[in-house]
Every structure is written in structure tokens, then in C-alpha cells.
mmCIF file of C-alpha atoms in Angstrom:
data_model
loop_
_atom_site.group_PDB
_atom_site.id
_atom_site.type_symbol
_atom_site.label_atom_id
_atom_site.label_comp_id
_atom_site.label_asym_id
_atom_site.label_seq_id
_atom_site.Cartn_x
_atom_site.Cartn_y
_atom_site.Cartn_z
ATOM 1 C CA MET A 1 -9.525 24.342 -6.152
ATOM 2 C CA SER A 2 -8.528 21.665 -3.601
ATOM 3 C CA SER A 3 -7.576 21.784 -0.136
ATOM 4 C CA VAL A 4 -4.219 20.360 1.115
ATOM 5 C CA ALA A 5 -4.075 18.568 4.516
ATOM 6 C CA PRO A 6 -1.360 18.833 6.985
ATOM 7 C CA ALA A 7 2.193 16.522 6.626
ATOM 8 C CA THR A 8 0.250 13.800 8.725
ATOM 9 C CA GLY A 9 -0.379 11.403 5.800
ATOM 10 C CA GLY A 10 -3.571 9.827 4.732
ATOM 11 C CA ILE A 11 -6.050 12.499 5.199
ATOM 12 C CA THR A 12 -8.891 13.236 3.233
ATOM 13 C CA THR A 13 -10.155 16.515 2.973
ATOM 14 C CA ASN A 14 -13.750 17.159 2.809
ATOM 15 C CA THR A 15 -15.420 20.284 2.108
ATOM 16 C CA ALA A 16 -18.852 19.995 3.573
ATOM 17 C CA LYS A 17 -19.629 22.679 6.535
ATOM 18 C CA VAL A 18 -18.306 21.815 9.822
ATOM 19 C CA PRO A 19 -21.568 21.309 13.126
ATOM 20 C CA ASP A 20 -20.603 23.383 16.250
ATOM 21 C CA GLY A 21 -18.622 20.555 18.288
ATOM 22 C CA GLY A 22 -18.556 17.705 15.455
ATOM 23 C CA GLY A 23 -16.662 17.079 11.939
ATOM 24 C CA PRO A 24 -17.534 16.554 8.837
ATOM 25 C CA LYS A 25 -19.613 14.479 7.784
ATOM 26 C CA GLY A 26 -20.232 12.209 4.456
ATOM 27 C CA ALA A 27 -22.991 11.737 1.958
ATOM 28 C CA ASN A 28 -24.491 9.270 4.456
ATOM 29 C CA GLY A 29 -24.380 11.763 7.462
ATOM 30 C CA ARG A 30 -22.098 9.995 9.681
ATOM 31 C CA PHE A 31 -18.648 10.971 10.612
ATOM 32 C CA SER A 32 -15.615 9.768 8.399
ATOM 33 C CA ILE A 33 -13.720 6.638 10.029
ATOM 34 C CA ASN A 34 -10.015 6.315 8.621
ATOM 35 C CA LEU A 35 -9.467 2.631 8.582
ATOM 36 C CA ARG A 36 -5.712 3.240 7.805
ATOM 37 C CA GLN A 37 -4.975 5.814 10.700
ATOM 38 C CA SER A 38 -7.377 4.389 13.513
ATOM 39 C CA GLY A 39 -7.742 0.604 12.714
ATOM 40 C CA ILE A 40 -4.116 -0.193 13.481
ATOM 41 C CA TYR A 41 -4.462 1.010 17.565
ATOM 42 C CA ILE A 42 -7.715 -1.041 17.608
ATOM 43 C CA ALA A 43 -6.240 -4.251 16.487
ATOM 44 C CA PHE A 44 -2.859 -3.891 18.268
ATOM 45 C CA ALA A 45 -4.968 -3.332 21.763
ATOM 46 C CA LEU A 46 -6.903 -6.505 20.348
ATOM 47 C CA ILE A 47 -4.100 -8.684 19.456
ATOM 48 C CA VAL A 48 -2.938 -7.872 23.068
ATOM 49 C CA VAL A 49 -6.113 -9.185 24.380
ATOM 50 C CA LEU A 50 -6.202 -11.916 22.064
ATOM 51 C CA PHE A 51 -2.110 -13.312 23.183
ATOM 52 C CA THR A 52 -3.217 -12.639 26.969
ATOM 53 C CA VAL A 53 -5.856 -14.995 26.654
ATOM 54 C CA LEU A 54 -4.032 -17.691 24.942
ATOM 55 C CA THR A 55 -1.183 -17.258 26.939
ATOM 56 C CA ASP A 56 -2.660 -17.399 29.932
ATOM 57 C CA GLY A 57 -1.531 -14.231 31.243
ATOM 58 C CA LYS A 58 2.045 -14.363 30.843
ATOM 59 C CA LEU A 59 2.323 -12.238 28.076
ATOM 60 C CA LEU A 60 1.723 -8.829 30.298
ATOM 61 C CA GLY A 61 4.277 -10.586 32.698
ATOM 62 C CA PHE A 62 6.266 -7.706 33.903
ATOM 63 C CA GLN A 63 9.255 -9.531 32.721
ATOM 64 C CA ASN A 64 7.897 -10.498 29.273
ATOM 65 C CA ILE A 65 6.916 -6.673 28.709
ATOM 66 C CA SER A 66 10.446 -6.214 29.348
ATOM 67 C CA ASN A 67 11.924 -8.472 26.792
ATOM 68 C CA ILE A 68 9.579 -7.302 24.254
ATOM 69 C CA ILE A 69 11.090 -4.172 24.254
ATOM 70 C CA ILE A 70 14.520 -5.029 24.797
ATOM 71 C CA GLN A 71 14.734 -7.809 22.060
ATOM 72 C CA HIS A 72 12.647 -5.787 19.482
ATOM 73 C CA SER A 73 14.158 -2.173 20.118
ATOM 74 C CA TYR A 74 16.594 -1.943 17.235
ATOM 75 C CA ILE A 75 13.866 -3.002 14.614
ATOM 76 C CA LEU A 76 11.586 -0.462 16.032
ATOM 77 C CA ILE A 77 14.495 2.173 15.630
ATOM 78 C CA LEU A 78 15.144 0.759 12.148
ATOM 79 C CA ALA A 79 11.098 1.024 11.390
ATOM 80 C CA ILE A 80 11.487 4.877 12.207
ATOM 81 C CA GLY A 81 14.077 5.623 9.423
ATOM 82 C CA MET A 82 12.236 3.010 7.181
ATOM 83 C CA ILE A 83 8.982 4.710 7.459
ATOM 84 C CA LEU A 84 10.060 8.140 6.214
ATOM 85 C CA ILE A 85 11.907 6.442 3.405
ATOM 86 C CA ILE A 86 8.787 4.887 2.276
ATOM 87 C CA ILE A 87 6.462 7.383 2.758
ATOM 88 C CA ALA A 88 8.977 9.276 0.037
ATOM 89 C CA GLY A 89 8.330 6.723 -2.360
ATOM 90 C CA HIS A 90 11.824 4.445 -1.421
ATOM 91 C CA ILE A 91 12.778 1.310 0.301
ATOM 92 C CA ASP A 92 15.647 0.267 1.773
ATOM 93 C CA LEU A 93 16.944 -3.569 1.672
ATOM 94 C CA SER A 94 20.184 -2.843 3.250
ATOM 95 C CA VAL A 95 19.492 -1.957 6.493
ATOM 96 C CA GLY A 96 20.161 -5.757 8.658
ATOM 97 C CA SER A 97 23.712 -5.687 6.795
ATOM 98 C CA VAL A 98 24.470 -2.007 7.494
ATOM 99 C CA VAL A 99 23.201 -2.881 11.718
ATOM 100 C CA ALA A 100 25.800 -5.930 11.036
ATOM 101 C CA ALA A 101 28.782 -3.910 9.290
ATOM 102 C CA THR A 102 28.133 -0.916 12.002
ATOM 103 C CA GLY A 103 27.940 -3.216 14.804
ATOM 104 C CA ALA A 104 31.269 -4.993 13.737
ATOM 105 C CA LEU A 105 32.879 -1.513 13.500
ATOM 106 C CA ALA A 106 31.967 -0.392 17.174
ATOM 107 C CA ALA A 107 33.236 -3.567 18.267
ATOM 108 C CA VAL A 108 36.467 -3.171 16.715
ATOM 109 C CA LEU A 109 36.861 0.421 17.904
ATOM 110 C CA MET A 110 35.712 -0.808 21.379
ATOM 111 C CA VAL A 111 37.385 -4.070 22.103
ATOM 112 C CA ASN A 112 40.295 -4.163 19.675
ATOM 113 C CA MET A 113 41.484 -0.613 19.871
ATOM 114 C CA ASP A 114 40.241 0.199 23.289
ATOM 115 C CA VAL A 115 38.635 3.561 21.561
ATOM 116 C CA PRO A 116 36.400 5.437 24.580
ATOM 117 C CA TRP A 117 33.017 4.035 23.981
ATOM 118 C CA PRO A 118 31.477 7.665 23.382
ATOM 119 C CA LEU A 119 33.674 8.254 20.832
ATOM 120 C CA ALA A 120 33.376 4.848 19.335
ATOM 121 C CA ILE A 121 29.826 5.862 19.556
ATOM 122 C CA LEU A 122 30.266 8.961 17.357
ATOM 123 C CA ILE A 123 32.795 7.481 14.900
ATOM 124 C CA THR A 124 30.056 4.510 14.616
ATOM 125 C CA LEU A 125 27.355 6.952 13.644
ATOM 126 C CA LEU A 126 29.724 8.909 11.329
ATOM 127 C CA VAL A 127 30.247 5.843 9.017
ATOM 128 C CA GLY A 128 26.260 4.630 9.321
ATOM 129 C CA GLY A 129 25.469 8.451 7.650
ATOM 130 C CA ALA A 130 28.305 8.051 5.428
ATOM 131 C CA ILE A 131 26.647 4.684 4.586
ATOM 132 C CA GLY A 132 23.734 6.663 3.483
ATOM 133 C CA ALA A 133 25.235 8.708 1.738
ATOM 134 C CA TRP A 134 26.640 6.471 -0.059
ATOM 135 C CA GLN A 135 23.465 4.860 -1.010
ATOM 136 C CA GLY A 136 21.685 8.606 -0.974
ATOM 137 C CA PHE A 137 23.864 9.211 -3.465
ATOM 138 C CA TRP A 138 23.097 6.688 -5.945
ATOM 139 C CA VAL A 139 19.176 7.372 -5.575
ATOM 140 C CA ALA A 140 19.384 10.851 -5.795
ATOM 141 C CA TYR A 141 21.621 12.351 -7.975
ATOM 142 C CA PHE A 142 21.943 9.149 -10.294
ATOM 143 C CA GLY A 143 18.554 8.107 -10.293
ATOM 144 C CA ILE A 144 19.206 4.783 -9.919
ATOM 145 C CA PRO A 145 16.226 3.058 -8.355
ATOM 146 C CA ALA A 146 16.200 2.790 -4.115
ATOM 147 C CA PHE A 147 15.514 -1.195 -4.619
ATOM 148 C CA ILE A 148 18.552 -1.699 -6.633
ATOM 149 C CA VAL A 149 20.892 0.252 -4.695
ATOM 150 C CA THR A 150 20.000 -0.890 -1.789
ATOM 151 C CA LEU A 151 19.843 -4.592 -2.806
ATOM 152 C CA ALA A 152 23.633 -4.093 -3.948
ATOM 153 C CA GLY A 153 24.037 -2.135 -0.270
ATOM 154 C CA MET A 154 22.598 -5.535 1.394
ATOM 155 C CA LEU A 155 25.373 -7.834 -0.314
ATOM 156 C CA LEU A 156 28.167 -5.097 -0.002
ATOM 157 C CA PHE A 157 27.925 -4.340 3.634
ATOM 158 C CA ARG A 158 27.150 -7.913 4.904
ATOM 159 C CA ALA A 159 30.564 -8.692 3.148
ATOM 160 C CA VAL A 160 32.352 -5.215 4.897
ATOM 161 C CA ALA A 161 30.586 -7.014 8.087
ATOM 162 C CA MET A 162 32.289 -10.269 7.532
ATOM 163 C CA TRP A 163 35.771 -8.919 6.591
ATOM 164 C CA THR A 164 35.911 -6.550 9.651
ATOM 165 C CA LEU A 165 34.908 -9.429 11.814
ATOM 166 C CA GLY A 166 37.194 -11.895 10.101
ATOM 167 C CA ASN A 167 34.043 -14.513 9.865
ATOM 168 C CA GLN A 168 34.288 -14.835 13.930
ATOM 169 C CA GLY A 169 32.467 -12.279 16.862
ATOM 170 C CA ILE A 170 34.201 -9.851 18.777
ATOM 171 C CA GLY A 171 33.504 -9.189 22.616
ATOM 172 C CA PRO A 172 32.688 -8.556 25.496
ATOM 173 C CA PHE A 173 31.122 -4.687 25.067
ATOM 174 C CA PRO A 174 31.919 -2.414 27.493
ATOM 175 C CA ASP A 175 29.667 -1.820 30.200
ATOM 176 C CA GLU A 176 27.987 1.216 29.832
ATOM 177 C CA ILE A 177 27.032 -0.392 26.503
ATOM 178 C CA ARG A 178 25.562 -3.019 27.623
ATOM 179 C CA THR A 179 23.592 -0.668 30.115
ATOM 180 C CA ILE A 180 22.348 1.617 27.350
ATOM 181 C CA ALA A 181 20.978 -2.135 25.628
ATOM 182 C CA ASN A 182 19.782 -4.209 28.487
ATOM 183 C CA GLY A 183 20.243 -1.628 31.574
ATOM 184 C CA PHE A 184 16.976 -0.010 33.506
ATOM 185 C CA THR A 185 16.517 3.524 34.809
ATOM 186 C CA PRO A 186 17.181 4.064 38.708
ATOM 187 C CA GLY A 187 14.459 3.880 41.049
ATOM 188 C CA THR A 188 15.119 8.096 42.122
ATOM 189 C CA LEU A 189 11.768 8.503 44.246
ATOM 190 C CA GLY A 190 11.290 4.976 45.746
ATOM 191 C CA ASN A 191 8.447 2.770 44.696
ATOM 192 C CA VAL A 192 4.535 3.505 45.617
ATOM 193 C CA ALA A 193 2.373 0.547 46.728
ATOM 194 C CA LEU A 194 -0.701 -0.860 43.909
ATOM 195 C CA GLY A 195 -2.635 -3.129 46.853
ATOM 196 C CA PRO A 196 -2.481 -6.295 44.892
ATOM 197 C CA LEU A 197 0.043 -5.522 42.934
ATOM 198 C CA GLY A 198 2.744 -4.815 44.814
ATOM 199 C CA GLY A 199 5.314 -2.028 44.703
ATOM 200 C CA ALA A 200 5.886 0.271 41.506
ATOM 201 C CA ASP A 201 8.393 3.208 40.839
ATOM 202 C CA ILE A 202 7.428 6.335 41.512
ATOM 203 C CA ILE A 203 8.825 7.962 38.230
ATOM 204 C CA THR A 204 7.882 5.153 35.808
ATOM 205 C CA LEU A 205 4.456 5.282 36.832
ATOM 206 C CA LEU A 206 4.948 9.372 36.264
ATOM 207 C CA VAL A 207 6.387 9.103 32.812
ATOM 208 C CA GLY A 208 3.187 6.715 31.338
ATOM 209 C CA ILE A 209 0.904 9.312 33.195
ATOM 210 C CA LEU A 210 2.891 12.366 31.010
ATOM 211 C CA VAL A 211 2.984 10.095 27.748
ATOM 212 C CA CYS A 212 -0.852 9.273 27.803
ATOM 213 C CA VAL A 213 -1.958 13.273 28.794
ATOM 214 C CA GLY A 214 0.325 14.081 26.273
ATOM 215 C CA MET A 215 -1.140 11.940 23.482
ATOM 216 C CA VAL A 216 -4.704 12.810 24.403
ATOM 217 C CA VAL A 217 -3.851 16.396 24.163
ATOM 218 C CA THR A 218 -1.940 15.889 21.088
ATOM 219 C CA GLN A 219 -4.747 14.484 19.392
ATOM 220 C CA TRP A 220 -7.310 15.984 20.979
ATOM 221 C CA ARG A 221 -5.806 19.518 19.252
ATOM 222 C CA THR A 222 -5.041 17.951 15.516
ATOM 223 C CA ARG A 223 -8.774 16.795 16.173
ATOM 224 C CA ARG A 224 -10.000 20.592 16.354
ATOM 225 C CA VAL A 225 -7.117 21.836 13.630
ATOM 226 C CA ARG A 226 -8.624 19.160 11.229
ATOM 227 C CA ILE A 227 -12.125 20.339 12.079
ATOM 228 C CA GLY A 228 -11.493 24.022 11.491
ATOM 229 C CA TYR A 229 -9.955 23.370 8.057
ATOM 230 C CA GLN A 230 -12.788 21.171 7.133
ATOM 231 C CA GLN A 231 -11.887 18.259 6.994
ATOM 232 C CA ALA A 232 -12.808 14.204 7.732
ATOM 233 C CA VAL A 233 -12.520 13.482 11.563
ATOM 234 C CA GLU A 234 -13.278 10.573 12.951
ATOM 235 C CA SER A 235 -16.957 10.510 15.049
ATOM 236 C CA MET A 236 -16.346 11.436 19.156
ATOM 237 C CA ALA A 237 -16.739 7.706 19.882
ATOM 238 C CA ILE A 238 -14.478 6.209 17.659
ATOM 239 C CA PHE A 239 -11.829 9.097 19.166
ATOM 240 C CA VAL A 240 -12.696 7.727 22.873
ATOM 241 C CA LEU A 241 -12.225 4.759 22.415
ATOM 242 C CA ARG A 242 -8.920 4.611 20.331
ATOM 243 C CA ASN A 243 -7.527 6.817 23.112
ATOM 244 C CA VAL A 244 -9.181 4.826 26.075
ATOM 245 C CA LEU A 245 -7.909 1.390 24.109
ATOM 246 C CA ALA A 246 -4.119 3.424 23.865
ATOM 247 C CA ILE A 247 -3.893 4.559 27.604
ATOM 248 C CA ALA A 248 -4.922 0.576 28.587
ATOM 249 C CA VAL A 249 -2.148 -0.501 27.225
ATOM 250 C CA ILE A 250 0.140 2.061 27.726
ATOM 251 C CA MET A 251 -0.361 2.031 31.452
ATOM 252 C CA THR A 252 -0.926 -1.618 31.347
ATOM 253 C CA ILE A 253 3.114 -1.877 29.941
ATOM 254 C CA VAL A 254 4.188 0.876 32.277
ATOM 255 C CA VAL A 255 2.646 -0.535 35.634
ATOM 256 C CA GLN A 256 4.622 -3.625 34.421
ATOM 257 C CA LEU A 257 7.778 -1.893 33.789
ATOM 258 C CA ALA A 258 7.289 -0.529 37.210
ATOM 259 C CA ARG A 259 6.856 -3.629 38.985
ATOM 260 C CA PHE A 260 9.911 -5.041 37.945
ATOM 261 C CA LYS A 261 13.319 -3.107 37.135
ATOM 262 C CA ASN A 262 11.800 0.145 36.033
ATOM 263 C CA LEU A 263 12.102 1.941 32.384
ATOM 264 C CA PRO A 264 14.561 -0.169 29.969
ATOM 265 C CA TRP A 265 17.133 2.611 28.514
ATOM 266 C CA VAL A 266 16.104 1.477 25.545
ATOM 267 C CA LEU A 267 12.659 2.413 26.099
ATOM 268 C CA VAL A 268 13.775 6.008 26.949
ATOM 269 C CA LEU A 269 15.787 6.028 23.813
ATOM 270 C CA LEU A 270 13.173 4.805 21.393
ATOM 271 C CA ALA A 271 10.789 7.493 22.946
ATOM 272 C CA ALA A 272 12.961 10.391 22.400
ATOM 273 C CA LEU A 273 13.807 9.244 18.424
ATOM 274 C CA VAL A 274 9.703 8.470 18.401
ATOM 275 C CA LEU A 275 8.990 11.909 19.784
ATOM 276 C CA LEU A 276 12.014 13.717 17.969
ATOM 277 C CA TYR A 277 10.954 12.041 14.147
ATOM 278 C CA THR A 278 7.165 12.627 14.769
ATOM 279 C CA LEU A 279 7.641 16.234 15.189
ATOM 280 C CA VAL A 280 10.356 16.206 12.112
ATOM 281 C CA ALA A 281 7.676 14.792 9.905
ATOM 282 C CA ASN A 282 4.250 16.672 11.018
ATOM 283 C CA ARG A 283 5.730 20.155 12.038
ATOM 284 C CA THR A 284 8.931 20.956 9.543
ATOM 285 C CA VAL A 285 9.038 21.732 5.942
ATOM 286 C CA PHE A 286 11.322 18.872 5.334
ATOM 287 C CA GLY A 287 8.583 16.594 7.080
ATOM 288 C CA ARG A 288 6.220 18.263 4.791
ATOM 289 C CA HIS A 289 8.362 17.935 1.646
ATOM 290 C CA ILE A 290 9.027 14.190 2.236
ATOM 291 C CA TYR A 291 4.964 13.946 2.287
ATOM 292 C CA ALA A 292 4.767 15.830 -0.979
ATOM 293 C CA ILE A 293 7.542 13.818 -2.843
ATOM 294 C CA GLY A 294 5.675 10.276 -1.730
ATOM 295 C CA GLY A 295 2.708 12.024 -2.538
ATOM 296 C CA ASN A 296 3.227 13.292 -6.152
ATOM 297 C CA LEU A 297 6.714 13.529 -7.240
ATOM 298 C CA GLN A 298 6.170 15.826 -10.492
ATOM 299 C CA ALA A 299 3.982 18.193 -8.506
ATOM 300 C CA ALA A 300 6.497 18.343 -5.611
ATOM 301 C CA SER A 301 9.193 18.924 -7.954
ATOM 302 C CA LEU A 302 7.093 21.881 -9.790
ATOM 303 C CA SER A 303 6.530 23.535 -6.462
ATOM 304 C CA GLY A 304 10.024 23.763 -5.755
ATOM 305 C CA VAL A 305 10.678 21.008 -3.577
ATOM 306 C CA LYS A 306 14.329 20.139 -3.919
ATOM 307 C CA VAL A 307 13.862 16.519 -4.162
ATOM 308 C CA LYS A 308 16.965 15.113 -4.390
ATOM 309 C CA GLN A 309 18.299 16.929 -1.312
ATOM 310 C CA VAL A 310 15.693 15.405 0.400
ATOM 311 C CA THR A 311 16.056 11.757 -0.804
ATOM 312 C CA PHE A 312 19.472 12.198 -0.242
ATOM 313 C CA TRP A 313 19.503 13.236 3.437
ATOM 314 C CA LEU A 314 16.355 10.717 4.104
ATOM 315 C CA PHE A 315 19.029 7.789 3.056
ATOM 316 C CA VAL A 316 22.094 9.535 5.358
ATOM 317 C CA ASN A 317 19.148 9.349 8.087
ATOM 318 C CA MET A 318 18.725 5.652 7.680
ATOM 319 C CA GLY A 319 22.153 4.840 7.685
ATOM 320 C CA VAL A 320 22.828 6.974 11.342
ATOM 321 C CA LEU A 321 19.238 4.858 12.969
ATOM 322 C CA ALA A 322 20.930 1.839 11.221
ATOM 323 C CA ALA A 323 24.269 2.222 13.178
ATOM 324 C CA VAL A 324 22.382 3.202 16.231
ATOM 325 C CA ALA A 325 20.185 -0.190 15.663
ATOM 326 C CA GLY A 326 23.780 -1.922 15.567
ATOM 327 C CA ILE A 327 25.065 -0.652 18.688
ATOM 328 C CA ILE A 328 22.138 -1.912 20.354
ATOM 329 C CA LEU A 329 21.793 -5.149 19.224
ATOM 330 C CA SER A 330 25.501 -5.716 19.228
ATOM 331 C CA GLY A 331 25.697 -4.357 23.375
ATOM 332 C CA ARG A 332 22.482 -6.575 23.717
ATOM 333 C CA LEU A 333 24.511 -9.460 22.684
ATOM 334 C CA ASN A 334 27.478 -8.233 24.025
ATOM 335 C CA VAL A 335 29.351 -9.173 20.779
ATOM 336 C CA ALA A 336 29.243 -8.674 17.263
ATOM 337 C CA LEU A 337 28.587 -11.208 14.573
ATOM 338 C CA PRO A 338 28.881 -11.216 10.921
ATOM 339 C CA GLY A 339 25.193 -12.526 10.928
ATOM 340 C CA ALA A 340 24.259 -9.797 13.036
ATOM 341 C CA GLY A 341 20.638 -8.254 11.584
ATOM 342 C CA ASN A 342 19.712 -10.851 9.425
ATOM 343 C CA GLN A 343 16.352 -10.317 7.811
ATOM 344 C CA PHE A 344 15.724 -6.660 9.634
ATOM 345 C CA GLU A 345 14.895 -5.159 6.399
ATOM 346 C CA LEU A 346 12.078 -7.236 5.804
ATOM 347 C CA ASP A 347 10.835 -6.529 10.100
ATOM 348 C CA ALA A 348 11.209 -2.425 9.393
ATOM 349 C CA ILE A 349 9.659 -2.843 5.937
ATOM 350 C CA ALA A 350 6.759 -5.173 7.591
ATOM 351 C CA ALA A 351 6.419 -2.671 10.668
ATOM 352 C CA ALA A 352 5.995 0.435 7.851
ATOM 353 C CA PHE A 353 3.225 -1.104 5.937
ATOM 354 C CA ILE A 354 1.546 -3.221 9.022
ATOM 355 C CA GLY A 355 1.792 0.346 10.764
ATOM 356 C CA GLY A 356 -0.530 2.349 7.823
ATOM 357 C CA ALA A 357 2.306 3.216 5.308
ATOM 358 C CA ALA A 358 1.091 3.078 1.686
ATOM 359 C CA VAL A 359 2.399 1.255 -0.802
ATOM 360 C CA GLN A 360 2.511 3.999 -3.238
ATOM 361 C CA GLY A 361 4.385 7.035 -0.969
ATOM 362 C CA GLY A 362 2.825 9.705 0.621
ATOM 363 C CA VAL A 363 1.230 7.996 3.174
ATOM 364 C CA GLY A 364 2.240 7.179 6.825
ATOM 365 C CA LYS A 365 3.161 7.980 10.726
ATOM 366 C CA VAL A 366 6.420 7.098 12.801
ATOM 367 C CA VAL A 367 3.724 6.603 15.228
ATOM 368 C CA GLY A 368 1.886 3.923 13.292
ATOM 369 C CA ALA A 369 4.882 2.438 12.249
ATOM 370 C CA ILE A 370 6.424 1.697 15.789
ATOM 371 C CA THR A 371 2.196 0.192 16.821
ATOM 372 C CA GLY A 372 3.206 -1.876 13.744
ATOM 373 C CA GLY A 373 6.327 -3.028 15.178
ATOM 374 C CA LEU A 374 5.139 -4.013 18.596
ATOM 375 C CA ILE A 375 2.368 -6.020 16.809
ATOM 376 C CA MET A 376 4.698 -8.247 15.264
ATOM 377 C CA ALA A 377 7.061 -8.232 18.131
ATOM 378 C CA VAL A 378 3.757 -9.045 20.098
ATOM 379 C CA ILE A 379 2.951 -11.843 17.107
ATOM 380 C CA ASN A 380 6.746 -12.913 17.930
ATOM 381 C CA ASN A 381 6.067 -12.882 21.554
ATOM 382 C CA GLY A 382 2.967 -14.487 22.061
ATOM 383 C CA MET A 383 3.362 -17.579 19.770
ATOM 384 C CA SER A 384 6.807 -18.056 21.343
ATOM 385 C CA LEU A 385 4.657 -19.076 24.762
ATOM 386 C CA LEU A 386 2.436 -20.995 23.021
ATOM 387 C CA GLY A 387 5.871 -22.958 21.843
ATOM 388 C CA SER A 388 4.658 -22.689 18.131
ATOM 389 C CA GLU A 389 7.305 -23.342 15.450
ATOM 390 C CA PRO A 390 9.240 -20.691 13.629
ATOM 391 C CA ALA A 391 7.420 -21.318 10.417
ATOM 392 C CA GLU A 392 3.938 -21.222 12.273
ATOM 393 C CA VAL A 393 4.960 -17.818 13.144
ATOM 394 C CA MET A 394 6.393 -16.454 9.689
ATOM 395 C CA LEU A 395 3.060 -17.610 8.337
ATOM 396 C CA VAL A 396 1.167 -15.617 10.888
ATOM 397 C CA LYS A 397 3.011 -12.400 10.430
ATOM 398 C CA GLY A 398 3.229 -12.902 6.553
ATOM 399 C CA LEU A 399 -0.747 -12.896 6.540
ATOM 400 C CA VAL A 400 -0.653 -10.265 8.821
ATOM 401 C CA LEU A 401 1.293 -8.130 6.281
ATOM 402 C CA LEU A 402 -0.645 -9.337 3.434
ATOM 403 C CA ALA A 403 -4.160 -8.099 5.743
ATOM 404 C CA ALA A 404 -2.348 -4.434 6.362
ATOM 405 C CA VAL A 405 -1.426 -3.786 2.502
ATOM 406 C CA ALA A 406 -4.866 -5.252 1.113
ATOM 407 C CA LEU A 407 -6.796 -2.953 3.850
ATOM 408 C CA ASP A 408 -4.380 -0.046 2.456
ATOM 409 C CA VAL A 409 -5.660 -0.706 -0.893
ATOM 410 C CA TRP A 410 -9.543 -1.514 -0.003
ATOM 411 C CA ALA A 411 -9.330 1.931 1.416
ATOM 412 C CA LYS A 412 -8.276 3.685 -1.387
ATOM 413 C CA ARG A 413 -10.708 2.292 -3.619
ATOM 414 C CA ARG A 414 -13.333 2.987 -1.573
ATOM 415 C CA ALA A 415 -12.188 6.421 -1.266
ATOM 416 C CA GLY A 416 -12.089 6.823 -4.841
ATOM 417 C CA ALA A 417 -15.657 5.494 -5.360
ATOM 418 C CA SER A 418 -16.866 7.883 -2.742
ATOM 419 C CA ARG A 419 -15.699 10.820 -4.904
#
């Protein structure tokens, strides 16, 4: 009887006896290396190094790092919801239009109707959830493929955005919304000297250190659990290398932010969402059901998983996150526009697949989707700093997406051949 991996996606089981202090080994006597999971983080670090060299260090300038985070925060928020939908074997092509529609609603409420901004945000989130419920109903309970439903939604909600705004922008937004979208946390504890780098905010540095410690401890505990279940794990050398590279990237970003204007509020929001959805995906029954549906729909149904309910709430969740992204985007631009969110769905889908999602579903991680989104952000920003044409940027992003999916297909074929 085959063993079932924890709901983290893409883990290949191995029933070989586990040596003390090690992990399961394959037929060649070497530890397993999961390219789908580990390769994306190594690739991200290498891409950062590459563009840092090509731009003479401009990529890692403190103001540029802040710009990358603020300018791509809404794509990363969308990627969180998109990865869950893709894991379940679906797709959502409407998120860009929903971003525009909810941003338009927020503008009408806050600017035209003078609704207090907290209430306006709540109403906008509820409407985003209602939009997701509308699409989730057709997918889950009526049986229409998500591709068709959300393709129709892409047109419908773009029309709603145009109708709501009257084909013109509405702004400016309240100061609180602009602060959430563009502002930074206050330096409560002051600065600390970092030698030639100058002063840096203490709280920002402490947050970065805590994130790194938490990441290493969590991954170490996960590794020990998998060894206990006799599942294949990467070698200790790869584990250490991956974490060292991740810590280097995280602390480089944190130090630069601490030297500039501290942590952007959108980064705080994004970190909270990543933590929340990682816990939901990995530690809850709902999360395990998402992986079960994407891994084998028939088996999940026979096992008692309420497939329709899970699918419905996945789309509701995607609508809420699209509303969050719509508020952030409109607040950053300080105006709601009918064309806002154009092609955001493509960037969110690309982030999910580059981050390790499988085409057939059942595999993927929230952190992987964020990493995929950051890869796209670094490519956008790095090539912009190099003065590349938009066509060249799209060419590179397309090739990166194709390479990521090709790697996923190759890894599956390799795993099948090894069995």
C-alpha cells in the first residue's frame, strides 16, 4: 500500500530504510534532489546575482528594491490565490478584470460617496468575494470548466469597471489608502550603524533575522518529519546551500530596506498573507483537500472530500484577494482606471507555474508562487534598468515560463522512469 505525502505538494515517497542522520536514498545511493522545489529558489538567487552584475549593482540599490516590492505587490497577492486554484486543477483568467472592477468600486465609495475608508474596504472585499462566489457557482455546481467561466468573467468584469468609472479615472484616494499602498513603517527604535553601509532601522533588521530563523527552523522540522515517514529528502549539502542562498537574498533585501525607509506596508501585508495561506495549505484539512482534488479528483470524491464546496470557496477566496490587489493598485496609482489590472492574470499564472505548480494540478506551494512572482519582478526591473525594449522583456519572460513548465514535465517523466 502506497503512503500518502503531507499536503506540501510534489513529494515523492520512498520506502527504503532511512539511515540515522540521513534521508532516503535512491537506487544510485544518493540523496534525492527535488528539482521542482529546490531549483526555483536557487534559480531566483542566480537571477538576482546575474542582474546585479549586469546593472552594476543598481538592482540591489535600496530605493530600487523598495520599488520592486511596491510595484509588484498586487501581482504577488494574486499569485497566492492563483496557486491554490491551480493546485486544485483549475485556472482563473478573470483576476485582472476583477482588480479593475473592485478598484473602481473602492474609488466610487471613497471618493464620490465619501464612505469612510475602513467601511469602503470592507464593502469592496465583500463584493470581491461575491464575484468569486458567482464564478465558483458555475464551476463547482454547474460543471462549466473554469477556463470558460473565468474567460467570460474577464470580459464581464472589465465591462463593469468601464461602466462604473464611465471610461475615466476617479481619484485621489484618502491618505490612509495611499499609505498602505506606498508608505513605510515608522522607525520606532531608531537606527544602528552598519559601517560603510550607514544607518539602518533596527526593527526592520530584527524582522529580517526573525524571518530567516523561522524559515530555517520550519524547513528543518519538515525535513525531520519526512525522514521519519521515510520520504525522499534532498541531501544535507543541498539543504544548507538552499537556505544559505535564501538567507543571503532575504537579508540583502532587508538591509537595503532598513537603509532606505524601513519596511513597506504592502510587504508587511504580503508577509501576513503568505504566512496565513501557507498554514492553510499545509496544516489544515481544507488545504489537504485542495491537494487531494488536484492530485486525483476521483479518489478525492470517493474519499469523502466535498469537492464542490472546496472548489466554490477557492474562487471566493480568489475574488477577495483580487479585491485586495485592486485596492492596493488603485491606492498606489492614487486613481482608479478602467484599464487597471490588464494582463495581471497572465503574470499571476506565470508566477504560479514558474514557482513549481504542476500543469495537471496537485502540486505547488504558496512560497513557490511568491518566488516565481519575484523572479518575474526581477526580470522586469533588471531589464528595465538595462534599457531593454518591452518586446525583449516579454520574450525573456515567455522563455522563463516555458522552461519552468518544461522542467516540471521532465521531472515527472524522470520520476516515472525511476519507478
